[in-house]
Short mmCIF file of C-alpha atoms in Angstrom, two decimals:
data_model
loop_
_atom_site.label_atom_id
_atom_site.label_comp_id
_atom_site.label_asym_id
_atom_site.label_seq_id
_atom_site.Cartn_x
_atom_site.Cartn_y
_atom_site.Cartn_z
CA UNK O 209 -0.49 0.08 0.20
CA UNK O 210 1.06 3.50 -0.46
CA UNK O 211 0.59 4.42 2.94
CA UNK O 212 2.15 1.88 4.42
CA UNK O 213 4.82 3.16 1.79
CA UNK O 214 4.48 7.26 2.92
CA UNK O 215 4.36 6.17 6.82
CA UNK O 216 7.76 4.48 6.94
CA UNK O 217 9.60 7.32 4.39
CA UNK O 218 8.01 10.47 5.99
CA UNK O 219 10.77 10.15 9.43
CA UNK O 220 13.57 10.34 7.17
CA UNK O 221 12.32 13.22 5.02
CA UNK O 222 13.70 16.31 5.68
CA UNK O 223 10.64 17.37 7.37
CA UNK O 224 9.46 19.95 10.20
CA UNK O 225 8.93 17.63 13.50
CA UNK O 226 5.76 19.12 13.46
CA UNK O 227 5.37 18.21 10.17
CA UNK O 228 6.35 14.54 10.82
CA UNK O 229 4.27 14.16 13.66
CA UNK O 230 0.57 15.10 11.88
CA UNK O 231 1.82 14.58 8.22
CA UNK O 232 1.39 10.75 8.51
CA UNK O 233 -2.94 11.10 10.58
CA UNK O 234 -3.74 13.94 8.33
CA UNK O 235 -3.44 11.69 5.05
CA UNK O 236 -4.72 8.87 7.39
CA UNK O 237 -8.01 10.47 7.43
CA UNK O 238 -7.26 11.75 3.85
CA UNK O 239 -7.11 8.22 2.96
CA UNK O 240 -9.83 7.27 4.79
CA UNK O 241 -12.15 10.47 2.88
CA UNK O 242 -11.81 9.28 0.11
CA UNK O 243 -12.14 5.11 0.30
CA UNK O 244 -15.80 6.43 1.77
CA UNK O 245 -16.49 7.61 -1.27
CA UNK O 246 -14.71 5.38 -3.91
CA UNK O 247 -17.17 2.72 -5.15
CA UNK O 248 -14.23 0.12 -5.50
CA UNK O 249 -11.95 0.24 -2.08
CA UNK O 250 -9.34 -1.80 -3.76
CA UNK O 251 -6.90 1.16 -5.06
CA UNK O 252 -3.54 0.53 -4.26
CA UNK O 253 -2.72 4.03 -3.88
CA UNK O 254 -4.21 6.98 -2.30
CA UNK O 255 -5.44 9.22 -5.66
CA UNK O 256 -5.07 12.96 -5.13
CA UNK O 257 -6.67 15.75 -6.92
CA UNK O 258 -8.19 19.03 -7.27
CA UNK O 259 -11.77 17.90 -6.74
CA UNK O 260 -10.49 15.23 -3.68
CA UNK O 261 -8.48 17.83 -1.57
CA UNK O 262 -11.06 20.84 -2.15
CA UNK O 263 -13.73 18.28 -1.66
CA UNK O 264 -11.79 17.14 1.87
CA UNK O 265 -10.70 20.76 2.64
CA UNK O 266 -14.36 21.34 3.45
CA UNK O 267 -15.08 18.23 5.12
CA UNK O 268 -12.57 19.22 7.74
CA UNK O 269 -14.03 22.73 7.28
CA UNK O 270 -16.88 22.17 8.42
CA UNK O 271 -16.11 19.96 11.42
CA UNK O 272 -14.39 23.18 12.41
CA UNK O 273 -10.88 22.56 11.40
CA UNK O 274 -8.69 26.09 11.87
CA UNK O 275 -7.65 27.40 8.41
CA UNK O 276 -3.41 27.01 9.97
CA UNK O 277 -4.82 23.40 10.43
CA UNK O 278 -6.18 23.11 6.64
CA UNK O 279 -2.80 23.55 5.41
CA UNK O 280 -0.87 20.90 7.20
CA UNK O 281 -3.20 18.86 5.57
CA UNK O 282 -3.05 19.68 3.06
CA UNK O 283 1.22 19.94 2.36
CA UNK O 284 0.48 16.50 3.97
CA UNK O 285 -1.08 15.38 1.31
CA UNK O 286 1.63 17.77 -1.39
CA UNK O 287 4.65 15.22 0.63
CA UNK O 288 3.00 12.45 0.19
CA UNK O 289 2.51 13.40 -4.02
CA UNK O 290 5.85 13.79 -4.39
CA UNK O 291 7.87 11.20 -2.88
CA UNK O 292 5.45 8.49 -2.92
CA UNK O 293 3.19 8.48 -6.46
CA UNK O 294 4.26 8.61 -9.96
CA UNK O 295 3.51 10.64 -13.16
CA UNK O 296 3.97 14.93 -12.66
CA UNK O 297 2.47 15.67 -9.21
CA UNK O 298 -0.90 17.89 -9.03
CA UNK O 299 -0.10 22.11 -8.26
CA UNK O 300 -1.91 22.50 -5.49
CA UNK O 301 -0.53 25.90 -4.30
CA UNK O 302 -3.38 27.65 -5.11
CA UNK O 303 -5.13 25.96 -2.87
CA UNK O 304 -2.02 26.65 -0.53
CA UNK O 305 -1.72 30.83 -1.41
CA UNK O 306 -6.05 31.05 -0.04
CA UNK O 307 -5.33 28.68 2.92
CA UNK O 308 -2.44 30.62 4.04
CA UNK O 309 -4.76 34.18 3.70
CA UNK O 310 -7.11 32.68 5.62
CA UNK O 311 -4.56 30.90 8.54
CA UNK O 312 -3.71 35.34 9.16
CA UNK O 313 -7.09 35.87 8.46
CA UNK O 314 -8.11 33.43 11.76
CA UNK O 315 -5.05 35.28 13.29
CA UNK O 316 -6.95 38.08 13.79
CA UNK O 317 -9.75 38.61 16.98
CA UNK O 318 -13.01 38.37 15.13
CA UNK O 319 -14.28 41.26 17.42
CA UNK O 320 -11.38 42.87 15.44
CA UNK O 321 -13.06 42.10 12.17
CA UNK O 322 -15.49 43.93 10.05
CA UNK O 323 -15.02 42.77 6.65
CA UNK O 324 -17.20 39.32 5.80
CA UNK O 325 -14.84 35.96 6.27
CA UNK O 326 -13.85 33.46 3.61
CA UNK O 327 -13.42 30.14 4.30
CA UNK O 328 -11.65 28.02 1.90
CA UNK O 329 -12.82 25.80 -0.67
CA UNK O 330 -14.78 28.95 -0.22
CA UNK O 331 -16.77 32.13 -0.27
CA UNK O 332 -15.43 35.72 -0.63
CA UNK O 333 -12.26 36.62 0.42
CA UNK O 334 -11.44 40.82 1.99
CA UNK O 335 -9.96 43.36 -0.36
CA UNK O 336 -6.71 44.41 1.98
CA UNK O 337 -5.30 42.39 4.57
CA UNK O 338 -5.03 41.76 8.41
CA UNK O 339 -2.28 43.73 9.92
CA UNK O 340 -2.89 44.24 13.81
CA UNK O 341 -6.42 43.88 13.77
CA UNK O 342 -6.78 46.78 10.64
CA UNK O 343 -7.64 45.74 7.64
CA UNK O 344 -4.99 47.52 5.24
CA UNK O 345 -6.13 47.85 1.37
CA UNK O 346 -3.37 45.98 -0.93
CA UNK O 347 -4.25 48.29 -3.13
CA UNK O 348 -2.06 51.19 -2.01
CA UNK O 349 0.66 48.80 -0.20
CA UNK O 350 1.24 47.05 -3.29
CA UNK O 351 0.85 50.39 -5.98
CA UNK O 352 0.83 50.10 -10.39
CA UNK O 353 2.04 47.46 -12.25
CA UNK O 354 3.47 46.99 -15.42
CA UNK O 355 0.85 45.27 -17.06
CA UNK O 356 2.87 44.39 -20.19
CA UNK O 357 5.60 42.08 -17.91
CA UNK O 358 4.41 38.72 -17.78
CA UNK O 359 1.91 37.68 -15.21
CA UNK O 360 4.41 36.10 -13.18
CA UNK O 361 6.24 38.78 -13.02
CA UNK O 362 3.53 40.99 -11.76
CA UNK O 363 2.29 38.34 -8.43
CA UNK O 364 6.05 38.26 -7.59
CA UNK O 365 6.47 42.05 -7.41
CA UNK O 366 3.21 42.40 -5.17
CA UNK O 367 3.77 39.85 -2.63
CA UNK O 368 7.10 41.57 -2.37
CA UNK O 369 5.68 44.89 -1.85
CA UNK O 370 2.66 43.36 0.53
CA UNK O 371 5.88 41.66 2.50
CA UNK O 372 7.10 45.04 2.68
CA UNK O 373 10.87 44.52 0.86
CA UNK O 374 13.30 46.95 -0.59
CA UNK O 375 12.87 48.07 -4.00
CA UNK O 376 16.00 47.83 -4.74
CA UNK O 377 14.96 44.13 -3.51
CA UNK O 378 12.33 43.89 -5.54
CA UNK O 379 14.40 44.89 -8.95
CA UNK O 380 17.23 42.52 -7.84
CA UNK O 381 14.59 39.73 -7.82
CA UNK O 382 13.09 40.13 -10.63
CA UNK O 383 16.14 40.48 -12.36
CA UNK O 384 17.46 36.97 -11.24
CA UNK O 385 13.82 35.39 -11.85
CA UNK O 386 14.03 37.05 -15.72
CA UNK O 387 17.41 35.76 -15.94
CA UNK O 388 15.56 32.23 -14.59
CA UNK O 389 13.22 32.10 -17.10
CA UNK O 390 15.39 33.02 -19.79
CA UNK O 391 17.98 30.38 -18.99
CA UNK O 392 15.13 27.65 -19.67
CA UNK O 393 13.70 29.06 -21.89
CA UNK O 394 10.55 29.46 -20.30
CA UNK O 395 7.34 31.06 -20.30
CA UNK O 396 5.60 29.22 -17.40
CA UNK O 397 6.67 28.77 -14.64
CA UNK O 398 4.54 26.62 -13.83
CA UNK O 399 6.15 24.10 -15.52
CA UNK O 400 9.55 24.54 -13.57
CA UNK O 401 11.19 21.72 -11.12
CA UNK O 402 14.34 21.81 -8.45
CA UNK O 403 16.12 19.50 -10.76
CA UNK O 404 15.74 23.60 -13.60
CA UNK O 405 16.82 25.51 -10.29
CA UNK O 406 19.41 23.42 -9.83
CA UNK O 407 20.52 23.36 -13.08
CA UNK O 408 20.54 27.69 -13.06
CA UNK O 409 21.81 27.96 -9.84
CA UNK O 410 24.96 25.83 -10.29
CA UNK O 411 25.67 27.27 -13.48
CA UNK O 412 25.97 30.30 -11.80
CA UNK O 413 28.64 28.98 -10.39
CA UNK O 414 30.41 26.83 -12.66
CA UNK O 415 30.46 28.37 -15.65
CA UNK O 416 29.21 32.41 -14.21
CA UNK O 417 32.50 31.81 -11.48
CA UNK O 418 29.88 34.53 -9.98
CA UNK O 419 30.65 35.17 -5.92
CA UNK O 420 29.06 33.53 -3.07
CA UNK O 421 26.31 36.05 -2.39
CA UNK O 422 26.04 36.75 -5.49
CA UNK O 423 24.76 33.17 -5.86
CA UNK O 424 22.65 33.12 -2.15
CA UNK O 425 20.76 36.01 -3.80
CA UNK O 426 19.84 34.76 -6.64
CA UNK O 427 19.18 31.10 -4.50
CA UNK O 428 16.94 33.45 -2.34
CA UNK O 429 14.68 35.17 -5.29
CA UNK O 430 14.07 31.76 -6.11
CA UNK O 431 12.62 30.91 -2.90
CA UNK O 432 10.78 32.87 -2.49
CA UNK O 433 9.09 32.91 -5.54
CA UNK O 434 8.37 29.53 -5.66
CA UNK O 435 6.99 29.47 -1.37
CA UNK O 436 6.09 33.59 -0.81
CA UNK O 437 4.59 34.30 -4.59
CA UNK O 438 3.48 30.18 -5.72
CA UNK O 439 3.15 28.45 -2.80
CA UNK O 440 5.45 25.78 -3.84
CA UNK O 441 7.65 23.89 -0.47
CA UNK O 442 10.66 22.96 -1.95
CA UNK O 443 12.78 20.26 -1.48
CA UNK O 444 16.29 20.01 -0.48
CA UNK O 445 18.53 22.25 -3.18
CA UNK O 446 21.84 19.88 -3.75
CA UNK O 447 24.12 22.80 -6.02
CA UNK O 448 27.57 23.76 -6.16
CA UNK O 449 28.31 26.21 -4.64
CA UNK O 450 30.00 28.88 -5.28
CA UNK O 451 33.27 29.42 -3.38
CA UNK O 452 36.17 32.37 -3.79
CA UNK O 453 38.88 33.11 -1.15
CA UNK O 454 37.61 36.09 0.62
CA UNK O 455 39.46 39.10 -0.29
CA UNK O 456 41.33 42.27 2.02
CA UNK O 457 39.46 45.32 1.73
CA UNK O 458 41.10 48.64 0.68
CA UNK O 459 42.05 50.70 2.99
CA UNK O 460 43.24 54.27 2.52
CA UNK O 461 45.83 55.28 3.93
CA UNK O 462 46.13 58.85 6.54
CA UNK O 463 47.58 60.72 3.51
CA UNK O 464 46.00 59.74 1.07
CA UNK O 465 42.46 60.13 2.17
CA UNK O 466 44.18 63.68 3.32
CA UNK O 467 43.97 64.85 -0.34
CA UNK O 468 41.60 63.28 -1.15
CA UNK O 469 39.74 65.44 0.73
CA UNK O 470 40.58 68.58 -0.69
CA UNK O 471 38.39 67.68 -3.66
CA UNK O 472 34.82 67.92 -2.43
CA UNK O 473 33.70 70.72 -1.03
CA UNK O 474 29.53 71.45 0.58
CA UNK O 475 27.51 68.83 0.63
CA UNK O 476 30.00 66.06 -1.16
CA UNK O 477 32.18 66.81 1.29
CA UNK O 478 30.00 66.19 4.52
CA UNK O 479 29.51 62.57 3.06
CA UNK O 480 32.56 62.10 2.94
CA UNK O 481 33.27 63.23 6.45
CA UNK O 482 30.26 61.16 7.45
CA UNK O 483 31.92 57.88 5.62
CA UNK O 484 35.65 57.56 6.78
CA UNK O 485 33.75 59.16 10.60
CA UNK O 486 31.60 57.81 11.10
CA UNK O 487 32.34 54.38 8.81
CA UNK O 488 28.32 54.87 7.69
CA UNK O 489 27.53 52.81 4.19
CA UNK O 490 27.51 54.64 1.06
CA UNK O 491 23.56 53.17 0.91
CA UNK O 492 23.25 54.73 5.13
CA UNK O 493 24.63 58.27 4.32
CA UNK O 494 21.90 58.98 1.56
CA UNK O 495 19.34 57.73 3.13
CA UNK O 496 19.60 60.03 6.44
CA UNK O 497 16.81 61.50 8.14
CA UNK O 498 17.21 65.02 9.87
CA UNK O 499 15.69 63.16 13.09
CA UNK O 500 18.93 60.51 12.49
CA UNK O 501 21.41 63.67 13.18
CA UNK O 502 22.01 64.77 16.60
CA UNK O 503 24.64 67.20 17.21
CA UNK O 504 24.05 68.05 20.83
CA UNK O 505 25.06 64.24 21.63
CA UNK O 506 27.18 64.45 18.46
CA UNK O 507 25.25 60.87 17.42
CA UNK O 508 23.88 59.06 14.60
CA UNK O 509 21.87 57.31 14.02
CA UNK O 510 20.84 54.57 11.04
CA UNK O 511 17.94 53.31 11.22
CA UNK O 512 17.27 50.15 9.02
CA UNK O 513 21.17 49.29 8.14
CA UNK O 514 21.75 46.28 6.94
CA UNK O 515 20.01 43.15 7.96
CA UNK O 516 17.04 45.67 9.37
CA UNK O 517 19.48 46.65 12.35
CA UNK O 518 19.56 50.33 13.75
CA UNK O 519 23.09 51.41 15.45
CA UNK O 520 24.71 54.27 16.54
CA UNK O 521 27.63 55.75 16.16
CA UNK O 522 29.27 59.30 16.07
CA UNK O 523 29.72 62.61 14.20
CA UNK O 524 33.04 63.79 14.13
CA UNK O 525 33.80 67.50 14.94
CA UNK O 526 34.65 68.43 11.66
CA UNK O 527 31.62 67.98 10.05
CA UNK O 528 29.74 69.85 12.53
CA UNK O 529 30.11 73.37 11.11
CA UNK O 530 28.77 71.44 7.75
CA UNK O 531 26.03 69.85 8.84
CA UNK O 532 24.27 73.19 10.91
CA UNK O 533 24.37 74.10 6.95
CA UNK O 534 23.54 71.17 5.08
CA UNK O 535 20.66 70.52 7.68
CA UNK O 536 19.42 74.55 6.52
CA UNK O 537 19.99 74.32 3.29
CA UNK O 538 17.69 71.08 3.84
CA UNK O 539 14.79 73.32 5.79
CA UNK O 540 14.01 75.63 2.83
CA UNK O 541 14.05 72.50 0.37
CA UNK O 542 11.46 71.07 2.85
CA UNK O 543 9.70 74.52 3.05
CA UNK O 544 10.10 75.50 -0.99
CA UNK O 545 8.68 72.00 -1.40
CA UNK O 546 5.01 72.67 1.04
CA UNK O 547 4.89 75.94 -0.79
CA UNK O 548 4.25 74.38 -3.87
CA UNK O 549 2.59 71.56 -2.73
CA UNK O 550 4.78 68.15 -3.09
CA UNK O 551 3.94 65.24 -1.88
CA UNK O 552 6.12 64.32 1.42
CA UNK O 553 9.11 62.08 1.64
CA UNK O 554 8.96 57.86 1.01
CA UNK O 555 8.31 56.11 3.99
CA UNK O 556 8.16 52.91 4.67
CA UNK O 557 4.95 50.92 4.15
CA UNK O 558 4.24 50.53 8.10
CA UNK O 559 5.43 54.01 9.16
CA UNK O 560 3.55 55.75 6.71
CA UNK O 561 0.11 54.06 8.64
CA UNK O 562 1.48 54.46 12.22
CA UNK O 563 2.23 57.95 11.61
CA UNK O 564 -0.22 59.98 9.97
CA UNK O 565 1.29 62.70 7.33
CA UNK O 566 4.55 62.22 8.78
CA UNK O 567 6.21 61.78 5.46
CA UNK O 568 5.39 66.14 5.53
CA UNK O 569 7.93 66.94 8.42
CA UNK O 570 10.61 68.18 8.00
CA UNK O 571 11.96 65.93 10.85
CA UNK O 572 12.40 62.72 8.29
CA UNK O 573 13.35 64.54 5.49
CA UNK O 574 16.44 64.37 3.64
CA UNK O 575 19.44 64.90 5.28
CA UNK O 576 20.83 64.94 1.83
CA UNK O 577 17.37 66.17 -0.83
CA UNK O 578 18.29 65.25 -4.45
CA UNK O 579 18.16 68.67 -6.62
CA UNK O 580 15.50 67.15 -8.72
CA UNK O 581 11.61 65.57 -8.37
CA UNK O 582 11.25 61.62 -9.17
CA UNK O 583 8.76 60.25 -10.20
CA UNK O 584 8.34 57.03 -6.93
CA UNK O 585 8.66 53.65 -9.35
CA UNK O 586 6.07 51.69 -7.08
CA UNK O 587 3.45 54.50 -7.34
CA UNK O 588 4.47 56.58 -9.82
CA UNK O 589 4.33 59.82 -7.32
CA UNK O 590 6.29 62.57 -8.01
CA UNK O 591 8.46 63.60 -5.01
CA UNK O 592 11.99 64.33 -3.74
CA UNK O 593 14.25 62.05 -2.88
CA UNK O 594 17.52 61.40 -0.86
CA UNK O 595 21.07 61.74 -3.55
CA UNK O 596 21.72 58.90 -5.63
CA UNK O 597 24.52 57.15 -5.48
CA UNK O 598 26.40 58.32 -8.75
CA UNK O 599 26.04 61.73 -7.12
CA UNK O 600 28.57 61.19 -4.85
CA UNK O 601 30.57 58.03 -6.17
CA UNK O 602 30.83 59.43 -9.56
CA UNK O 603 32.58 62.69 -7.81
CA UNK O 604 35.06 60.20 -5.49
CA UNK O 605 36.15 58.35 -8.88
CA UNK O 606 37.44 61.84 -10.05
CA UNK O 607 38.93 62.34 -6.72
CA UNK O 608 40.61 59.30 -6.51
CA UNK O 609 41.93 59.60 -10.41
CA UNK O 610 43.26 63.80 -9.67
CA UNK O 611 45.32 62.27 -6.63
CA UNK O 612 46.57 59.70 -9.00
CA UNK O 613 45.56 57.03 -5.90
CA UNK O 614 46.44 53.42 -7.66
CA UNK O 615 44.36 51.00 -5.03
CA UNK O 616 41.09 50.28 -6.14
CA UNK O 617 39.22 52.15 -4.17
CA UNK O 618 34.82 53.15 -4.00
CA UNK O 619 32.84 54.60 -1.11
CA UNK O 620 32.86 52.20 0.44
CA UNK O 621 36.33 52.27 1.34
CA UNK O 622 36.14 54.81 3.49
CA UNK O 623 34.08 52.61 6.01
CA UNK O 624 37.06 50.32 5.42
CA UNK O 625 39.10 52.73 6.27
CA UNK O 626 37.56 53.89 9.47
CA UNK O 627 37.84 50.50 11.56
CA UNK O 628 41.36 49.92 9.78
CA UNK O 629 42.35 53.04 11.64
CA UNK O 630 40.48 52.86 15.28
CA UNK O 631 42.13 49.20 15.26
CA UNK O 632 45.47 51.39 14.61
CA UNK O 633 44.93 53.78 17.16
CA UNK O 634 44.07 51.12 19.93
CA UNK O 635 40.06 51.05 19.59
CA UNK O 636 38.40 47.89 21.75
CA UNK O 637 37.33 45.43 18.71
CA UNK O 638 34.71 45.08 20.47
CA UNK O 639 32.75 49.39 19.79
CA UNK O 640 34.71 48.69 16.24
CA UNK O 641 31.89 45.96 15.55
CA UNK O 642 29.14 48.67 17.23
CA UNK O 643 29.56 51.82 15.45
CA UNK O 644 30.01 49.26 12.42
CA UNK O 645 26.85 46.79 13.03
CA UNK O 646 28.60 44.07 12.57
CA UNK O 647 26.61 40.66 13.59
CA UNK O 648 29.18 38.42 14.34
CA UNK O 649 33.13 39.89 14.99
CA UNK O 650 35.08 37.73 13.08
CA UNK O 651 33.56 40.31 10.80
CA UNK O 652 35.11 43.08 11.95
CA UNK O 653 38.47 40.76 12.78
CA UNK O 654 39.18 41.21 8.96
CA UNK O 655 40.68 44.49 9.28
CA UNK O 656 42.97 43.25 11.76
CA UNK O 657 45.00 41.81 8.97
CA UNK O 658 45.14 45.44 6.55
CA UNK O 659 45.92 47.17 9.54
CA UNK O 660 49.42 49.25 10.14
CA UNK O 661 50.44 48.07 13.73
CA UNK O 662 52.41 50.01 16.33
CA UNK O 663 55.61 48.10 17.23
CA UNK O 664 55.51 45.65 15.08
CA UNK O 665 58.48 46.01 12.55
CA UNK O 666 59.79 43.01 10.24
CA UNK O 667 62.51 44.50 8.18
CA UNK O 668 62.91 42.18 5.17
CA UNK O 669 65.79 39.73 5.05
CA UNK O 670 66.52 40.81 1.26
CA UNK O 671 67.76 44.04 3.10
CA UNK O 672 70.42 42.31 4.69
CA UNK O 673 72.09 41.39 1.39
CA UNK O 674 75.45 42.64 1.02
CA UNK O 675 75.81 42.33 -2.17
CA UNK O 676 79.16 42.40 -3.70
CA UNK O 677 80.78 41.61 -0.16
CA UNK O 678 82.33 38.59 -1.76
CA UNK O 679 84.35 39.94 -4.96
CA UNK O 680 87.68 39.91 -5.04
#
C-alpha cells in the first residue's frame, strides 16, 4: 500500500518535527475520506486530484478545523504525492495560497474584524489584509504594476511589496527571475521543478563563476518566488556553490585620505566626512534623515541598516559646521516643497500607516535631498527623494584619479578605512564591531589583517643582503 510506504519514509524526509508527527495522521484521514466515497475500495494508491482535495478540505472545514490545520493537511497530501505517487504531481499551489491568507485572517480576534470572512473552498476574500487587527487595502500597498510584464512577474512584485521589501530588493529579485526563465527558455513557471533550479544555480557557480553572495541572492529570489508567491514547498537544493577566497578590503592610508578630502566641498565634503568619520555605508549616508542627526550628543543614528538593524555612530567634530549648514539648506528645500504642494518623502509602509502625515514633517525629511523631483517607481507619485548613488560615487572616482591613488578604491573603502584606523589607534574590537553594526566579531576581525600595528616592525630579509661583499 502506498500509505504504508509513506509512513515508512516520512521519518527520513527533510520535514519539521511537528510535520513528521501530523502528516501521517492527516494522510490517514484523507485516505479514509476518499475510501468512503469510492465505489471500488481496492485501489493500492490514494488518488490525488483537485476535486478530491477540495472536497476533503471543505469537509474538515465544516467540522470546525482552523485554516492553519487545513494548510498542514494540504501539505501532507502534497508531500505524499511528491514522494510516493508516480508521474507529474497535481499543482495545489492555489489552495495553499488561499489557506495561508485565511490563516493570517484567523489570527485577528473576531471582535476586531469588520469584513466578511472567507473559508477554504469557499466564498469571499477580503479586499485587503489584516495587520495587527487593521484591514489594509492592498492596492495602496502594492501600487502600480506594469501590465506588459509577465503575469508571474507582476505577482512576484505584488508579494514583494506586501512583504515590505526594499525597492532595490524588488529590482534584484525580478532581474534574477527573468534570468532564470531565460536560462531555461520558459514562458511559464508552473512547469519548473527542483531540477531546473539546481541547474541554474550550479551554472552560476561553475560557468558564471559568480561570488557566493551573488549566488545566494539568486537562490533567495527563486525561493521567494516558489514559496511566497506560488505557495510551493521546495526540497533541499543540493547545488554546486561558489567558493572564492575572501578578499582583503581596500584601505586608504591617512595621507591619501587627507589628499582626497581637499577634492570635495559642500554636500560631498560632508558625505566624505560621515562615511570615513562615522563608518557609514554609502547607501546609509544617502538615506539619512534630519531626525537621525543629534548634534548636541554628537551621535548619528543609522536606521534599517544592512540586515534591518539600527545602530549608533559618532559625528566627527570636523563635520559639525557642515552639518549645521546642510540642515538649514534642507529646511529651506522642505519649506519650498510644502509651498509647492509636493508629495511628502517616502516612508516605509508600516511607518506611513502608524504615523499619519509624517512624510510631510521636516524631521522625516532627507538630510541630502535631491535637487530634482522624481517619480516613485511603485506608485508613480512625483516627490523628492534623496541624492542618487552616482552623486558622490562619480565625484569620488574623479578625485581618486586626480590624486593618482592606484588602489581600487570606491566609496565603501571609506568605511573600511574608518574601521582599520580605529583599530590602529587602539580602539577595542568590540567597540568597532558595534559602530560598524556587524553581527559577528569575526567580520570585524578582517581589518586586523590590513592594519599597520604600531610596535611591530618587520624587516625584509632582502634588506640584509650585502651584494658585492664577496667580490675580490
